[in-house]
Short mmCIF file of C-alpha atoms and ligand atoms in Angstrom, two decimals:
data_model
loop_
_atom_site.label_atom_id
_atom_site.label_comp_id
_atom_site.label_asym_id
_atom_site.label_seq_id
_atom_site.Cartn_x
_atom_site.Cartn_y
_atom_site.Cartn_z
CA UNK A 1 -37.60 -7.99 -71.30
CA UNK A 2 -40.14 -6.81 -75.38
CA UNK A 3 -38.18 -4.25 -77.34
CA UNK A 4 -40.38 -1.66 -76.18
CA UNK A 5 -39.34 -2.11 -72.13
CA UNK A 6 -35.80 -2.26 -73.33
CA UNK A 7 -36.06 0.92 -74.44
CA UNK A 8 -38.07 2.79 -72.79
CA UNK A 9 -35.15 2.61 -70.18
CA UNK A 10 -32.32 4.86 -68.84
CA UNK A 11 -28.95 4.19 -69.51
CA UNK A 12 -29.16 3.45 -66.32
CA UNK A 13 -32.13 1.45 -65.99
CA UNK A 14 -30.73 -0.71 -68.93
CA UNK A 15 -26.84 -0.95 -67.18
CA UNK A 16 -28.90 -2.31 -63.55
CA UNK A 17 -31.29 -4.48 -66.01
CA UNK A 18 -28.37 -6.12 -67.54
CA UNK A 19 -27.00 -6.24 -63.73
CA UNK A 20 -30.01 -8.82 -62.79
CA UNK A 21 -29.95 -10.39 -65.48
CA UNK A 22 -32.41 -9.65 -66.92
CA UNK A 23 -31.60 -8.54 -70.39
CA UNK A 24 -28.18 -9.52 -72.09
CA UNK A 25 -26.06 -6.87 -74.51
CA UNK A 26 -26.63 -8.65 -77.01
CA UNK A 27 -30.38 -8.27 -77.16
CA UNK A 28 -30.06 -4.58 -75.75
CA UNK A 29 -28.35 -4.07 -79.32
CA UNK A 30 -30.21 -5.83 -81.06
CA UNK A 31 -33.17 -3.62 -80.05
CA UNK A 32 -31.67 -0.42 -80.11
CA UNK A 33 -29.82 -1.34 -83.78
CA UNK A 34 -33.64 -2.38 -85.48
CA UNK A 35 -34.53 1.15 -83.77
CA UNK A 36 -31.86 3.09 -84.98
CA UNK A 37 -32.36 0.69 -88.36
CA UNK A 38 -36.66 1.75 -88.60
CA UNK A 39 -35.48 5.41 -87.82
CA UNK A 40 -37.35 8.15 -90.10
CA UNK A 41 -36.19 11.32 -89.06
CA UNK A 42 -33.14 11.27 -90.80
CA UNK A 43 -31.17 11.31 -87.54
CA UNK A 44 -28.16 8.13 -88.26
CA UNK A 45 -25.98 8.35 -91.02
CA UNK A 46 -24.60 4.86 -90.25
CA UNK A 47 -25.89 2.32 -88.75
CA UNK A 48 -23.84 -1.39 -88.31
CA UNK A 49 -25.09 -4.89 -90.42
CA UNK A 50 -25.14 -6.97 -86.81
CA UNK A 51 -23.75 -6.58 -82.59
CA UNK A 52 -20.16 -6.27 -82.02
CA UNK A 53 -18.34 -9.87 -82.52
CA UNK A 54 -17.53 -9.86 -78.46
CA UNK A 55 -19.39 -8.22 -75.39
CA UNK A 56 -18.53 -5.91 -73.63
CA UNK A 57 -15.51 -6.84 -70.73
CA UNK A 58 -16.47 -8.08 -67.97
CA UNK A 59 -17.44 -5.49 -64.93
CA UNK A 60 -17.29 -2.66 -67.41
CA UNK A 61 -19.70 -0.24 -66.15
CA UNK A 62 -21.41 0.53 -68.93
CA UNK A 63 -22.26 -3.54 -69.21
CA UNK A 64 -22.71 -2.77 -73.55
CA UNK A 65 -25.48 0.01 -73.17
CA UNK A 66 -25.02 0.77 -76.83
CA UNK A 67 -24.22 4.58 -78.21
CA UNK A 68 -25.01 7.18 -81.44
CA UNK A 69 -22.17 9.07 -82.02
CA UNK A 70 -22.00 11.93 -83.46
CA UNK A 71 -20.27 12.05 -87.16
CA UNK A 72 -17.40 14.47 -86.74
CA UNK A 73 -15.74 12.32 -84.11
CA UNK A 74 -13.61 9.57 -85.84
CA UNK A 75 -14.24 5.81 -85.55
CA UNK A 76 -12.16 3.41 -87.30
CA UNK A 77 -12.58 1.90 -90.10
CA UNK A 78 -16.80 3.07 -89.93
CA UNK A 79 -18.10 6.63 -92.25
CA UNK A 80 -16.87 9.44 -90.29
CA UNK A 81 -18.23 12.03 -92.37
CA UNK A 82 -18.74 15.80 -90.26
CA UNK A 83 -21.84 15.93 -92.46
CA UNK A 84 -20.03 16.29 -95.13
CA UNK A 85 -19.41 15.87 -98.78
CA UNK A 86 -16.24 16.92 -99.07
CA UNK A 87 -14.55 13.66 -96.79
CA UNK A 88 -17.40 11.77 -97.66
CA UNK A 89 -16.46 7.68 -97.89
CA UNK A 90 -14.00 8.41 -95.23
CA UNK A 91 -13.19 6.10 -92.28
CA UNK A 92 -10.67 7.08 -90.24
CA UNK A 93 -7.76 5.18 -89.20
CA UNK A 94 -7.90 5.23 -85.97
CA UNK A 95 -10.34 6.51 -83.40
CA UNK A 96 -11.49 9.57 -80.79
CA UNK A 97 -10.60 9.10 -77.62
CA UNK A 98 -13.66 10.26 -76.24
CA UNK A 99 -15.31 6.79 -78.11
CA UNK A 100 -12.70 5.01 -77.89
CA UNK A 101 -12.54 4.65 -73.75
CA UNK A 102 -16.20 4.35 -73.28
CA UNK A 103 -15.79 1.43 -75.68
CA UNK A 104 -13.81 -0.27 -72.98
CA UNK A 105 -16.07 1.57 -70.27
CA UNK A 106 -18.75 -0.28 -71.62
CA UNK A 107 -20.73 0.91 -74.66
CA UNK A 108 -19.93 0.07 -78.63
CA UNK A 109 -20.83 2.67 -81.27
CA UNK A 110 -25.09 1.87 -82.51
CA UNK A 111 -24.64 4.62 -85.53
CA UNK A 112 -23.22 7.47 -86.05
CA UNK A 113 -25.98 10.58 -86.03
CA UNK A 114 -26.37 13.15 -88.59
CA UNK A 115 -24.87 16.88 -87.96
CA UNK A 116 -24.29 20.51 -89.34
CA UNK A 117 -22.05 19.92 -91.83
CA UNK A 118 -18.81 20.73 -89.60
CA UNK A 119 -21.23 21.49 -86.91
CA UNK A 120 -22.23 24.62 -88.00
CA UNK A 121 -25.32 25.61 -88.08
CA UNK A 122 -27.98 25.63 -85.23
CA UNK A 123 -30.72 23.79 -87.19
CA UNK A 124 -29.30 20.41 -89.01
CA UNK A 125 -30.36 21.57 -91.94
CA UNK A 126 -26.42 22.98 -92.67
CA UNK A 127 -25.43 18.78 -93.64
CA UNK A 128 -24.83 17.43 -97.09
CA UNK A 129 -26.29 14.61 -96.06
CA UNK A 130 -30.40 16.48 -95.39
CA UNK A 131 -31.64 18.09 -92.55
CA UNK A 132 -32.98 15.72 -89.58
CA UNK A 133 -36.43 15.81 -88.81
CA UNK A 134 -37.28 16.57 -84.49
CA UNK A 135 -39.10 13.85 -83.07
CA UNK A 136 -41.58 16.47 -81.40
CA UNK A 137 -43.26 17.10 -84.64
CA UNK A 138 -41.05 17.14 -88.37
CA UNK A 139 -41.78 20.00 -89.62
CA UNK A 140 -39.26 21.37 -87.31
CA UNK A 141 -36.35 21.39 -87.09
CA UNK A 142 -34.22 19.43 -83.95
CA UNK A 143 -31.11 21.94 -83.26
CA UNK A 144 -28.12 21.37 -84.56
CA UNK A 145 -25.65 20.91 -84.42
CA UNK A 146 -25.67 17.33 -82.38
CA UNK A 147 -29.18 17.45 -84.17
CA UNK A 148 -28.33 13.77 -85.02
CA UNK A 149 -27.65 12.20 -82.10
CA UNK A 150 -30.76 14.64 -79.99
CA UNK A 151 -33.12 13.62 -82.06
CA UNK A 152 -32.10 9.69 -81.84
CA UNK A 153 -32.61 9.43 -77.73
CA UNK A 154 -35.50 12.07 -78.07
CA UNK A 155 -37.15 9.09 -80.20
CA UNK A 156 -36.41 6.89 -77.93
CA UNK A 157 -33.38 5.38 -80.74
CA UNK A 158 -30.53 5.08 -78.88
CA UNK A 159 -30.47 5.64 -75.33
CA UNK A 160 -28.09 8.22 -74.92
CA UNK A 161 -25.04 9.32 -77.67
CA UNK A 162 -22.21 11.87 -78.15
CA UNK A 163 -22.00 15.25 -79.31
CA UNK A 164 -20.29 18.53 -79.91
CA UNK A 165 -20.52 22.03 -78.39
CA UNK A 166 -19.20 24.69 -79.60
CA UNK A 167 -21.03 27.06 -79.49
CA UNK A 168 -24.22 25.48 -78.29
CA UNK A 169 -24.63 22.70 -80.51
CA UNK A 170 -25.40 20.41 -77.12
CA UNK A 171 -27.13 21.86 -75.57
CA UNK A 172 -29.45 23.77 -77.90
CA UNK A 173 -30.29 20.58 -79.42
CA UNK A 174 -31.01 19.06 -76.17
CA UNK A 175 -33.33 22.11 -76.00
CA UNK A 176 -35.24 22.62 -79.15
CA UNK A 177 -36.14 18.24 -78.90
CA UNK A 178 -36.89 17.83 -75.14
CA UNK A 179 -33.73 15.34 -73.97
CA UNK A 180 -30.93 16.94 -71.45
CA UNK A 181 -26.81 17.98 -72.69
CA UNK A 182 -24.29 18.74 -71.07
CA UNK A 183 -20.95 20.84 -71.99
CA UNK A 184 -18.35 20.46 -70.33
CA UNK A 185 -15.23 22.63 -69.34
CA UNK A 186 -13.15 22.97 -71.81
CA UNK A 187 -10.27 20.64 -71.75
CA UNK A 188 -12.17 17.83 -68.81
CA UNK A 189 -12.54 15.90 -71.87
CA UNK A 190 -9.88 14.73 -74.72
CA UNK A 191 -10.82 16.82 -78.47
CA UNK A 192 -8.33 14.12 -80.37
CA UNK A 193 -10.62 12.22 -83.01
CA UNK A 194 -12.97 15.19 -83.56
CA UNK A 195 -12.31 16.40 -87.13
CA UNK A 196 -11.81 20.58 -85.90
CA UNK A 197 -14.27 23.15 -86.65
CA UNK A 198 -12.74 25.48 -83.16
CA UNK A 199 -10.53 23.96 -81.76
CA UNK A 200 -10.74 26.97 -78.53
CA UNK A 201 -14.29 26.45 -78.53
CA UNK A 202 -15.39 22.30 -79.68
CA UNK A 203 -16.02 19.95 -76.59
CA UNK A 204 -17.47 17.19 -76.84
CA UNK A 205 -20.33 16.23 -74.16
CA UNK A 206 -23.19 13.53 -73.57
CA UNK A 207 -27.11 14.01 -75.03
CA UNK A 208 -29.75 11.32 -72.28
CA UNK A 209 -33.01 11.35 -71.54
CA UNK A 210 -32.03 12.60 -67.73
CA UNK A 211 -29.49 14.06 -65.85
CA UNK A 212 -28.36 10.49 -63.67
CA UNK A 213 -27.29 8.86 -67.87
CA UNK A 214 -25.95 12.82 -68.50
CA UNK A 215 -23.40 12.18 -64.67
CA UNK A 216 -23.06 8.40 -65.78
CA UNK A 217 -21.70 9.28 -69.60
CA UNK A 218 -19.76 11.63 -68.39
CA UNK A 219 -17.89 10.27 -66.01
CA UNK A 220 -16.51 7.79 -67.94
CA UNK A 221 -15.61 10.18 -70.77
CA UNK A 222 -13.88 12.65 -69.24
CA UNK A 223 -9.24 12.43 -68.18
CA UNK A 224 -6.00 13.73 -68.98
CA UNK A 225 -5.14 13.04 -72.57
CA UNK A 226 -1.63 13.36 -74.33
CA UNK A 227 -2.58 13.69 -77.53
CA UNK A 228 -4.87 16.50 -76.72
CA UNK A 229 -2.12 19.80 -76.10
CA UNK A 230 -4.84 20.98 -74.27
CA UNK A 231 -6.32 18.45 -72.33
CA UNK A 232 -6.39 19.04 -69.31
CA UNK A 233 -8.81 15.99 -67.87
CA UNK A 234 -11.09 16.78 -65.07
CA UNK A 235 -10.04 16.78 -60.84
CA UNK A 236 -11.56 14.27 -59.30
CA UNK A 237 -14.79 12.20 -60.70
CA UNK A 238 -17.95 12.78 -61.97
CA UNK A 239 -20.31 11.83 -58.91
CA UNK A 240 -24.20 10.27 -59.38
CA UNK A 241 -26.58 13.14 -59.23
CA UNK A 242 -28.82 12.61 -56.39
CA UNK A 243 -30.01 16.09 -54.87
CA UNK A 244 -33.21 16.74 -54.55
CA UNK A 245 -33.41 20.21 -52.76
CA UNK A 246 -31.77 23.12 -53.92
CA UNK A 247 -31.12 24.17 -49.63
CA UNK A 248 -28.62 27.58 -50.18
CA UNK A 249 -27.75 27.61 -53.43
CA UNK A 250 -27.40 30.62 -54.40
CA UNK A 251 -29.38 31.23 -59.03
CA UNK A 252 -27.70 34.63 -60.85
CA UNK A 253 -29.94 35.48 -63.39
CA UNK A 254 -28.12 37.63 -66.21
CA UNK A 255 -30.50 40.27 -66.71
CA UNK A 256 -28.17 40.57 -70.09
CA UNK A 257 -29.87 36.83 -70.94
CA UNK A 258 -33.13 36.20 -69.82
CA UNK A 259 -35.26 39.63 -71.80
CA UNK A 260 -35.28 40.94 -75.26
CA UNK A 261 -36.20 38.15 -77.38
CA UNK A 262 -36.46 35.56 -75.71
CA UNK A 263 -40.17 33.96 -76.59
CA UNK A 264 -43.14 34.34 -73.87
CA UNK A 265 -44.15 31.24 -73.31
CA UNK A 266 -40.40 30.12 -73.44
CA UNK A 267 -39.64 33.15 -71.07
CA UNK A 268 -42.79 32.01 -68.44
CA UNK A 269 -41.54 28.07 -68.11
CA UNK A 270 -38.11 30.19 -67.54
CA UNK A 271 -39.61 31.85 -64.27
CA UNK A 272 -41.87 29.46 -63.17
CA UNK A 273 -38.95 26.79 -62.87
CA UNK A 274 -36.99 30.10 -60.48
CA UNK A 275 -40.22 29.56 -58.83
CA UNK A 276 -39.24 26.38 -58.52
CA UNK A 277 -36.02 26.43 -57.31
CA UNK A 278 -37.34 29.31 -54.52
CA UNK A 279 -39.78 26.67 -53.63
CA UNK A 280 -36.22 23.77 -53.18
CA UNK A 281 -34.95 26.23 -51.12
CA UNK A 282 -32.72 28.05 -53.62
CA UNK A 283 -32.53 31.75 -53.31
CA UNK A 284 -32.36 33.69 -56.61
CA UNK A 285 -31.38 37.55 -57.99
CA UNK A 286 -30.63 39.57 -61.27
CA UNK A 287 -27.20 39.33 -61.89
CA UNK A 288 -24.49 40.88 -64.20
CA UNK A 289 -22.84 39.81 -67.43
CA UNK A 290 -22.33 42.81 -69.25
CA UNK A 291 -20.19 41.37 -72.14
CA UNK A 292 -22.53 39.24 -73.27
CA UNK A 293 -24.63 41.13 -75.51
CA UNK A 294 -21.76 40.92 -77.60
CA UNK A 295 -21.37 37.47 -77.26
CA UNK A 296 -22.81 36.38 -80.70
CA UNK A 297 -20.45 38.98 -82.33
CA UNK A 298 -17.22 37.68 -80.86
CA UNK A 299 -18.20 33.83 -81.75
CA UNK A 300 -18.31 35.29 -85.24
CA UNK A 301 -15.65 36.73 -85.39
CA UNK A 302 -13.49 33.70 -83.99
CA UNK A 303 -15.11 30.65 -84.62
CA UNK A 304 -15.51 31.49 -87.84
CA UNK A 305 -11.32 32.67 -88.35
CA UNK A 306 -11.14 29.21 -86.56
CA UNK A 307 -12.49 27.70 -89.07
CA UNK A 308 -11.12 28.69 -92.20
CA UNK A 309 -7.46 27.44 -90.38
CA UNK A 310 -8.78 23.57 -89.57
CA UNK A 311 -11.08 23.11 -92.99
CA UNK A 312 -7.77 24.53 -94.96
CA UNK A 313 -5.67 20.70 -95.10
CA UNK A 314 -8.85 19.92 -97.15
CA UNK A 315 -8.44 21.33 -100.42
CA UNK A 316 -8.54 17.93 -102.77
CA UNK A 317 -4.77 16.73 -102.15
CA UNK A 318 -3.79 16.24 -98.56
CA UNK A 319 -7.33 15.66 -97.34
CA UNK A 320 -11.12 14.22 -98.32
CA UNK A 321 -12.38 13.90 -102.37
CA UNK A 322 -10.59 15.89 -105.60
CA UNK A 323 -13.03 17.29 -108.15
CA UNK A 324 -11.93 15.94 -111.70
CA UNK A 325 -9.40 16.30 -113.65
CA UNK A 326 -8.51 19.15 -115.71
CA UNK A 327 -6.79 22.21 -114.73
CA UNK A 328 -4.36 23.55 -112.43
CA UNK A 329 -3.21 23.27 -109.34
CA UNK A 330 -5.09 27.04 -107.89
CA UNK A 331 -8.43 24.79 -110.66
CA UNK A 332 -7.98 21.75 -109.39
CA UNK A 333 -8.07 23.83 -105.94
CA UNK A 334 -11.43 25.81 -106.98
CA UNK A 335 -13.23 23.02 -108.31
CA UNK A 336 -12.54 20.90 -104.72
CA UNK A 337 -13.36 23.16 -102.40
CA UNK A 338 -16.17 24.44 -104.69
CA UNK A 339 -18.15 20.81 -105.17
CA UNK A 340 -16.93 19.88 -100.92
CA UNK A 341 -17.96 22.37 -99.03
CA UNK A 342 -22.29 23.56 -98.43
CA UNK A 343 -22.79 27.24 -98.59
CA UNK A 344 -22.35 28.12 -93.91
CA UNK A 345 -19.25 26.79 -94.28
CA UNK A 346 -17.67 28.55 -97.62
CA UNK A 347 -19.45 31.91 -95.61
CA UNK A 348 -18.11 31.24 -92.75
CA UNK A 349 -13.88 30.54 -94.53
CA UNK A 350 -14.64 33.17 -95.69
CA UNK A 351 -15.41 35.40 -92.93
CA UNK A 352 -12.36 34.31 -90.56
CA UNK A 353 -10.02 34.40 -93.96
CA UNK A 354 -11.12 37.78 -93.99
CA UNK A 355 -11.09 38.80 -90.30
CA UNK A 356 -7.56 37.11 -90.20
CA UNK A 357 -6.00 38.97 -92.90
CA UNK A 358 -3.18 41.40 -93.12
CA UNK A 359 -5.30 45.43 -91.77
CA UNK A 360 -7.89 43.60 -90.43
CA UNK A 361 -6.85 40.54 -87.93
CA UNK A 362 -6.50 43.20 -85.38
CA UNK A 363 -10.01 45.79 -86.01
CA UNK A 364 -11.53 42.26 -86.39
CA UNK A 365 -9.91 38.97 -84.68
CA UNK A 366 -7.55 41.06 -81.85
CA UNK A 367 -11.40 42.59 -80.77
CA UNK A 368 -12.84 39.52 -79.98
CA UNK A 369 -10.64 37.58 -78.62
CA UNK A 370 -10.25 41.26 -76.31
CA UNK A 371 -14.26 40.81 -76.30
CA UNK A 372 -13.77 36.73 -75.47
CA UNK A 373 -11.54 38.06 -72.01
CA UNK A 374 -14.05 40.19 -70.62
CA UNK A 375 -16.18 38.02 -70.64
CA UNK A 376 -15.00 35.14 -69.67
CA UNK A 377 -14.36 37.94 -66.61
CA UNK A 378 -17.77 38.28 -66.45
CA UNK A 379 -18.19 34.81 -65.81
CA UNK A 380 -15.72 34.91 -62.72
CA UNK A 381 -16.55 38.23 -61.27
CA UNK A 382 -20.55 36.44 -61.06
CA UNK A 383 -18.99 33.05 -59.92
CA UNK A 384 -17.53 35.29 -56.44
CA UNK A 385 -21.19 36.37 -55.92
CA UNK A 386 -23.80 32.97 -57.38
CA UNK A 387 -22.91 28.87 -57.41
CA UNK A 388 -24.72 29.22 -60.57
CA UNK A 389 -25.76 31.81 -63.58
CA UNK A 390 -28.58 30.21 -65.30
CA UNK A 391 -31.47 30.40 -68.62
CA UNK A 392 -33.05 29.78 -70.69
CA UNK A 393 -31.01 27.42 -72.90
CA UNK A 394 -32.32 29.45 -76.94
CA UNK A 395 -35.01 32.18 -77.15
CA UNK A 396 -37.69 29.82 -79.47
CA UNK A 397 -39.12 26.64 -78.91
CA UNK A 398 -38.22 24.48 -82.29
CA UNK A 399 -38.39 26.47 -85.10
CA UNK A 400 -40.36 25.29 -88.56
CA UNK A 401 -37.64 23.63 -90.95
CA UNK A 402 -36.49 26.13 -93.86
CA UNK A 403 -37.64 29.78 -91.99
CA UNK A 404 -34.55 30.52 -91.16
CA UNK A 405 -32.47 28.90 -93.78
CA UNK A 406 -32.12 32.14 -96.25
CA UNK A 407 -30.97 34.51 -93.48
CA UNK A 408 -27.42 33.56 -91.16
CA UNK A 409 -28.03 36.00 -88.90
CA UNK A 410 -31.90 34.79 -87.61
CA UNK A 411 -29.56 31.33 -87.34
CA UNK A 412 -27.03 33.17 -85.59
CA UNK A 413 -29.17 34.27 -82.51
CA UNK A 414 -30.54 30.89 -81.53
CA UNK A 415 -27.19 30.48 -80.12
CA UNK A 416 -27.69 34.05 -77.72
CA UNK A 417 -27.65 32.63 -74.32
CA UNK A 418 -25.02 29.54 -74.91
CA UNK A 419 -21.95 31.08 -76.59
CA UNK A 420 -21.35 33.82 -73.67
CA UNK A 421 -20.48 30.28 -71.94
CA UNK A 422 -18.71 28.90 -74.39
CA UNK A 423 -16.33 31.54 -74.83
CA UNK A 424 -15.96 31.61 -71.11
CA UNK A 425 -14.63 27.66 -72.35
CA UNK A 426 -17.20 27.42 -68.26
CA UNK A 427 -19.22 24.13 -68.08
CA UNK A 428 -23.32 24.30 -68.45
CA UNK A 429 -26.08 22.20 -68.60
CA UNK A 430 -29.39 22.16 -70.56
CA UNK A 431 -32.95 20.24 -69.02
CA UNK A 432 -36.15 20.34 -70.48
CA UNK A 433 -38.62 22.49 -68.12
CA UNK A 434 -41.58 22.50 -69.77
CA UNK A 435 -43.89 22.92 -73.21
CA UNK A 436 -44.70 26.08 -75.13
CA UNK A 437 -47.32 25.29 -77.79
CA UNK A 438 -47.34 21.47 -76.67
CA UNK A 439 -42.78 22.20 -77.86
CA UNK A 440 -40.19 21.35 -75.11
CA UNK A 441 -38.83 24.27 -73.70
CA UNK A 442 -35.46 24.45 -71.61
CA UNK A 443 -33.72 25.77 -68.30
CA UNK A 444 -30.12 26.30 -68.58
CA UNK A 445 -27.60 26.40 -65.76
CA UNK A 446 -23.80 27.09 -66.11
CA UNK A 447 -20.75 27.14 -63.37
CA UNK A 448 -17.33 27.83 -62.39
CA UNK A 449 -15.21 25.67 -64.86
CA UNK A 450 -14.66 22.21 -62.92
CA UNK A 451 -18.61 22.79 -61.58
CA UNK A 452 -19.50 19.97 -63.31
CA UNK A 453 -20.92 17.76 -59.82
CA UNK A 454 -22.32 20.57 -58.74
CA UNK A 455 -24.09 21.52 -61.21
CA UNK A 456 -25.41 17.84 -62.20
CA UNK A 457 -26.93 17.71 -59.12
CA UNK A 458 -28.37 21.02 -58.69
CA UNK A 459 -30.37 19.92 -61.99
CA UNK A 460 -31.30 16.20 -61.42
CA UNK A 461 -32.82 18.23 -57.42
CA UNK A 462 -34.82 21.19 -60.80
CA UNK A 463 -35.29 17.41 -62.79
CA UNK A 464 -37.44 15.50 -60.35
CA UNK A 465 -38.94 18.62 -59.13
CA UNK A 466 -40.04 19.93 -63.03
CA UNK A 467 -40.96 16.01 -63.28
CA UNK A 468 -40.46 16.37 -67.76
CA UNK A 469 -42.88 14.27 -69.73
CA UNK A 470 -40.57 13.12 -72.71
CA UNK A 471 -42.93 11.03 -73.63
CA UNK A 472 -44.05 13.89 -76.93
CA UNK A 473 -40.52 12.86 -78.71
CA UNK A 474 -40.53 9.20 -78.51
CA UNK A 475 -44.14 9.23 -80.22
CA UNK A 476 -42.87 9.37 -83.29
CA UNK A 477 -40.67 5.90 -82.85
CA UNK A 478 -41.21 3.23 -85.61
CA UNK A 479 -42.83 5.55 -87.97
CA UNK A 480 -45.44 5.92 -85.42
CA UNK A 481 -46.81 9.55 -86.48
CA UNK A 482 -45.94 12.98 -83.74
CA UNK A 483 -49.72 13.56 -82.53
CA UNK A 484 -48.68 14.84 -78.80
CA UNK A 485 -48.20 18.41 -80.42
CA UNK A 486 -51.60 17.67 -82.16
CA UNK A 487 -49.71 18.75 -85.09
CA UNK A 488 -49.26 16.71 -87.16
CA UNK A 489 -46.06 14.33 -88.85
CA UNK A 490 -46.92 16.36 -92.04
CA UNK A 491 -42.94 16.51 -92.43
CA UNK A 492 -41.45 17.73 -95.53
CA UNK A 493 -42.03 15.16 -98.88
CA UNK A 494 -37.88 13.95 -99.17
CA UNK A 495 -35.93 14.74 -97.09
N1 LIG B 1 -24.44 26.90 -83.74
C1 LIG B 1 -23.59 27.63 -83.77
C2 LIG B 1 -22.64 27.27 -85.11
O1 LIG B 1 -23.12 27.34 -86.42
C3 LIG B 1 -22.86 26.43 -82.78
C4 LIG B 1 -23.03 25.99 -83.35
C5 LIG B 1 -21.79 24.62 -82.57
O2 LIG B 1 -21.01 24.79 -81.34
N2 LIG B 1 -21.02 23.32 -82.84
O3 LIG B 1 -22.01 28.38 -84.89
#
């Protein structure tokens, strides 16, 4: 098969092509390695020197289809920097459970992908290694924080990728890049070996070209892990989605997340998808998530609070770099952290330390925890009457690089539709559902805890009906200008 034919396959198709003997694991790996090396989007922070020495074990279900992995997953002997300068060049002595499980299933490491520093961000502009460009339009962001993973899959330089989602970091970049992204139920997937941001929210998940690939990757990710004390595992197996209809499915449309603040083009696409869902047999009704409008405020207290605790370990002594000699211990701490952390990380550490400090703990952290409980209750009540809650994934299409970096509040609003599910711990998928101004829009389907199989089935039925054309993202591969949106390749002069 030609290289373009090979990298044009979905992961599931590539597994089948290998099984038929049309290609083999090494040829496929080399085709993708060449594409990753030719990447012009700054999506990769590390690509290996060659294909793995040994082929995947005979009968391995993923047959050698390579996997791009977000930088924050620890990978033995391979740089794992979480997009931060403070652990630049860190090569862990062990591999994250999810990455190890996928390698065992036959998905070798294709590369480490760029991300917002410690997964804090919605645009990938907070990476210490420069922003990632959106393959649909290089003047725009790919979303974040798993922006490198999303851009790589959308551009076709990776068949699929791993991301993490704390408040939307799989779903929102998937949305902005026109691919599929799934955040599993909290606890379904091990967090062992993921460099932590906010431990009660962080969850690994797939970024893929289609829904079938998301199911295939997730099948080999879930499971209980004794090394992660919040790991639960998954009841049963993740199945291959096959539904073509939505008969009897009740969709709830929360008025709190589908009105003000959502761009008109995104709302139009959302309503068009609801109509399609109805034609496929679903019933659609308004539902209420009364506390959802407070989700962002609660999240931006809770996530920074956990981050301030998790990031205390980067002090120049225990982990990471140490600022040059001279001065006493407090000075060394101060210089190390001043030089090593970026602006957004410092902002979050200060916010989190403040809200956890005595005298403010109950007013901020305690209140935010109570809001989180209310939001989880809202979802439970909604799921008494509905199979799924559906919303647009992101309020806007991909925005221009630099347009929100100086306005943290404008940046945080990107997470408006994704943070509620994160606080509730429930699973949600984002699928592309159209274009607005030539850029992808997306549809989010959230269900009760451990309803991944039903979510994937519903997403599969809708995906077939929508028939999204992903070619606008792929055109950018190999240095070809992004022309699909008519915007040209006018990205920033340098990364
Ligand atoms: N954009 C959100 C934040 O900055 C979510 C990030 C994430 O899910 N990792 O916190």
